[in-house]
C-alpha cells in the first residue's frame, strides 16, 4: 500500500547532527498515512537490526535507551513524511537507518514482524 524512501544519510563528526527523512509514496489511492504507526530502525554489519524510535498514530513517541534525549522522531501526515532528528551523534550511531510502517495505532520498537512496509535504508557515518 505504500513505498518508503529514506534520505538524508551522510557522514558527520561526533557531537554533530543529522536529520533523516522518510517519504511514503502511496501505491493505492486510498492510502492515508494517519492510519499508520511508524518507526526507525538501524543496522550495522554483524549485529541485529535495532528499533531506534517509533511514533503512534496519536503522536505518542518511544525511543531506545541508547538514543533517548538525543534523537527526535516526528511525522507530517499531510506530506506523508517521517523524520528522525539525530543530535549529539556518537560513533556508535554509525549504521544504515531504515524506516518502517504498520497499519496499527501503536508501534513498538520490537519485534520487527510488527511492521509491514520497509524502506531500503540510508547510511549515517559518525567519526571522531
CSV table of C-alpha atoms in Angstrom, one decimal:
chain,number,residue,atom,x,y,z
A,1,UNK,CA,0.0,0.0,0.0
A,2,UNK,CA,3.0,2.3,0.4
A,3,UNK,CA,6.6,2.5,-0.7
A,4,UNK,CA,9.0,4.1,1.8
A,5,UNK,CA,12.1,6.0,0.6
A,6,UNK,CA,14.7,7.3,3.1
A,7,UNK,CA,17.0,10.2,2.5
A,8,UNK,CA,19.4,12.4,4.5
A,9,UNK,CA,22.1,10.0,5.4
A,10,UNK,CA,25.6,11.3,5.4
A,11,UNK,CA,28.9,11.5,7.3
A,12,UNK,CA,29.1,13.7,10.4
A,13,UNK,CA,31.6,14.3,13.2
A,14,UNK,CA,31.0,13.2,16.8
A,15,UNK,CA,28.6,15.7,18.5
A,16,UNK,CA,27.1,16.8,15.3
A,17,UNK,CA,23.5,16.5,14.0
A,18,UNK,CA,21.8,14.8,11.0
A,19,UNK,CA,18.2,14.8,10.0
A,20,UNK,CA,16.8,11.8,8.2
A,21,UNK,CA,13.6,11.8,6.2
A,22,UNK,CA,11.3,9.0,5.1
A,23,UNK,CA,8.8,9.7,2.3
A,24,UNK,CA,5.7,7.5,2.0
A,25,UNK,CA,4.7,7.0,-1.7
A,26,UNK,CA,1.2,5.7,-1.9
A,27,UNK,CA,0.7,2.7,-4.1
A,28,UNK,CA,-3.1,2.8,-3.8
A,29,UNK,CA,-5.4,5.9,-4.0
A,30,UNK,CA,-6.9,5.3,-0.6
A,31,UNK,CA,-3.6,5.3,1.3
A,32,UNK,CA,-3.8,7.5,4.4
A,33,UNK,CA,-0.6,7.9,6.4
A,34,UNK,CA,-2.5,8.9,9.5
A,35,UNK,CA,-3.7,5.3,9.8
A,36,UNK,CA,-0.1,4.0,10.2
A,37,UNK,CA,2.2,3.9,13.1
A,38,UNK,CA,5.9,4.4,12.0
A,39,UNK,CA,9.3,3.6,13.2
A,40,UNK,CA,13.0,4.0,12.6
A,41,UNK,CA,15.5,1.1,12.8
A,42,UNK,CA,19.2,0.8,12.3
A,43,UNK,CA,21.5,-2.0,11.4
A,44,UNK,CA,25.3,-2.5,11.4
A,45,UNK,CA,27.1,-5.4,9.9
A,46,UNK,CA,27.2,-8.4,12.2
A,47,UNK,CA,24.5,-7.0,14.5
A,48,UNK,CA,20.7,-7.5,14.7
A,49,UNK,CA,18.6,-4.7,13.5
A,50,UNK,CA,17.7,-2.4,16.3
A,51,UNK,CA,14.5,-0.4,16.8
A,52,UNK,CA,15.5,3.2,17.5
A,53,UNK,CA,12.3,5.3,17.6
A,54,UNK,CA,8.6,4.9,16.9
A,55,UNK,CA,5.6,7.1,16.7
A,56,UNK,CA,2.0,6.1,17.1
A,57,UNK,CA,-1.0,7.5,15.1
A,58,UNK,CA,-1.8,9.8,18.0
A,59,UNK,CA,1.8,11.2,18.1
A,60,UNK,CA,3.0,9.2,21.1
A,61,UNK,CA,6.7,8.5,20.7
A,62,UNK,CA,9.1,6.0,22.2
A,63,UNK,CA,12.9,5.6,22.0
A,64,UNK,CA,15.6,3.1,22.6
A,65,UNK,CA,17.6,3.8,25.7
A,66,UNK,CA,20.7,4.4,23.6
A,67,UNK,CA,19.2,7.4,21.8
A,68,UNK,CA,16.7,8.8,24.4
A,69,UNK,CA,17.3,12.5,24.7
A,70,UNK,CA,19.4,12.8,21.5
A,71,UNK,CA,17.0,11.6,18.8
A,72,UNK,CA,13.6,13.0,17.9
A,73,UNK,CA,11.0,11.3,15.7
A,74,UNK,CA,8.3,13.3,14.1
A,75,UNK,CA,5.8,12.9,11.2
A,76,UNK,CA,3.7,15.0,8.9
A,77,UNK,CA,0.7,13.2,7.7
A,78,UNK,CA,-0.2,15.8,5.2
A,79,UNK,CA,3.2,15.3,3.4
A,80,UNK,CA,3.4,11.6,4.1
A,81,UNK,CA,6.8,12.1,5.7
A,82,UNK,CA,8.6,10.8,8.8
A,83,UNK,CA,11.7,12.4,10.2
A,84,UNK,CA,14.4,11.5,12.6
A,85,UNK,CA,16.4,14.4,14.0
A,86,UNK,CA,19.7,13.0,15.5
A,87,UNK,CA,21.7,15.3,17.7
A,88,UNK,CA,24.9,14.8,19.7
A,89,UNK,CA,25.8,11.9,17.4
A,90,UNK,CA,28.3,9.3,18.6
A,91,UNK,CA,30.4,6.8,16.7
A,92,UNK,CA,28.2,4.0,17.8
A,93,UNK,CA,25.3,5.7,15.9
A,94,UNK,CA,27.0,4.7,12.7
A,95,UNK,CA,24.5,2.5,10.8
A,96,UNK,CA,22.1,2.1,8.0
A,97,UNK,CA,18.8,3.7,9.1
A,98,UNK,CA,15.6,2.2,7.8
A,99,UNK,CA,12.0,3.5,8.2
A,100,UNK,CA,9.1,1.2,8.6
A,101,UNK,CA,5.3,1.4,8.8
A,102,UNK,CA,2.4,-0.7,10.2
A,103,UNK,CA,-1.3,-0.2,9.9
A,104,UNK,CA,-1.8,-0.2,13.6
A,105,UNK,CA,-2.4,2.7,16.1
A,106,UNK,CA,0.7,1.8,18.1
A,107,UNK,CA,4.2,0.8,17.0
A,108,UNK,CA,6.6,-0.9,19.4
A,109,UNK,CA,10.4,-0.9,18.9
A,110,UNK,CA,10.3,-4.7,18.6
A,111,UNK,CA,9.5,-7.1,17.2
A,112,UNK,CA,10.2,-6.3,13.5
A,113,UNK,CA,7.4,-8.5,12.3
A,114,UNK,CA,5.0,-5.9,13.7
A,115,UNK,CA,5.9,-3.8,10.7
A,116,UNK,CA,4.6,-4.5,7.2
A,117,UNK,CA,6.4,-1.9,5.0
A,118,UNK,CA,10.1,-1.1,4.9
A,119,UNK,CA,12.4,1.3,3.1
A,120,UNK,CA,15.8,0.5,1.7
A,121,UNK,CA,17.8,2.5,4.2
A,122,UNK,CA,20.1,5.5,4.3
A,123,UNK,CA,23.6,5.4,5.7
A,124,UNK,CA,24.9,7.5,8.6
A,125,UNK,CA,28.6,7.5,9.5
A,126,UNK,CA,29.8,9.3,12.6
A,127,UNK,CA,33.6,9.8,13.0
A,128,UNK,CA,35.5,11.2,15.9
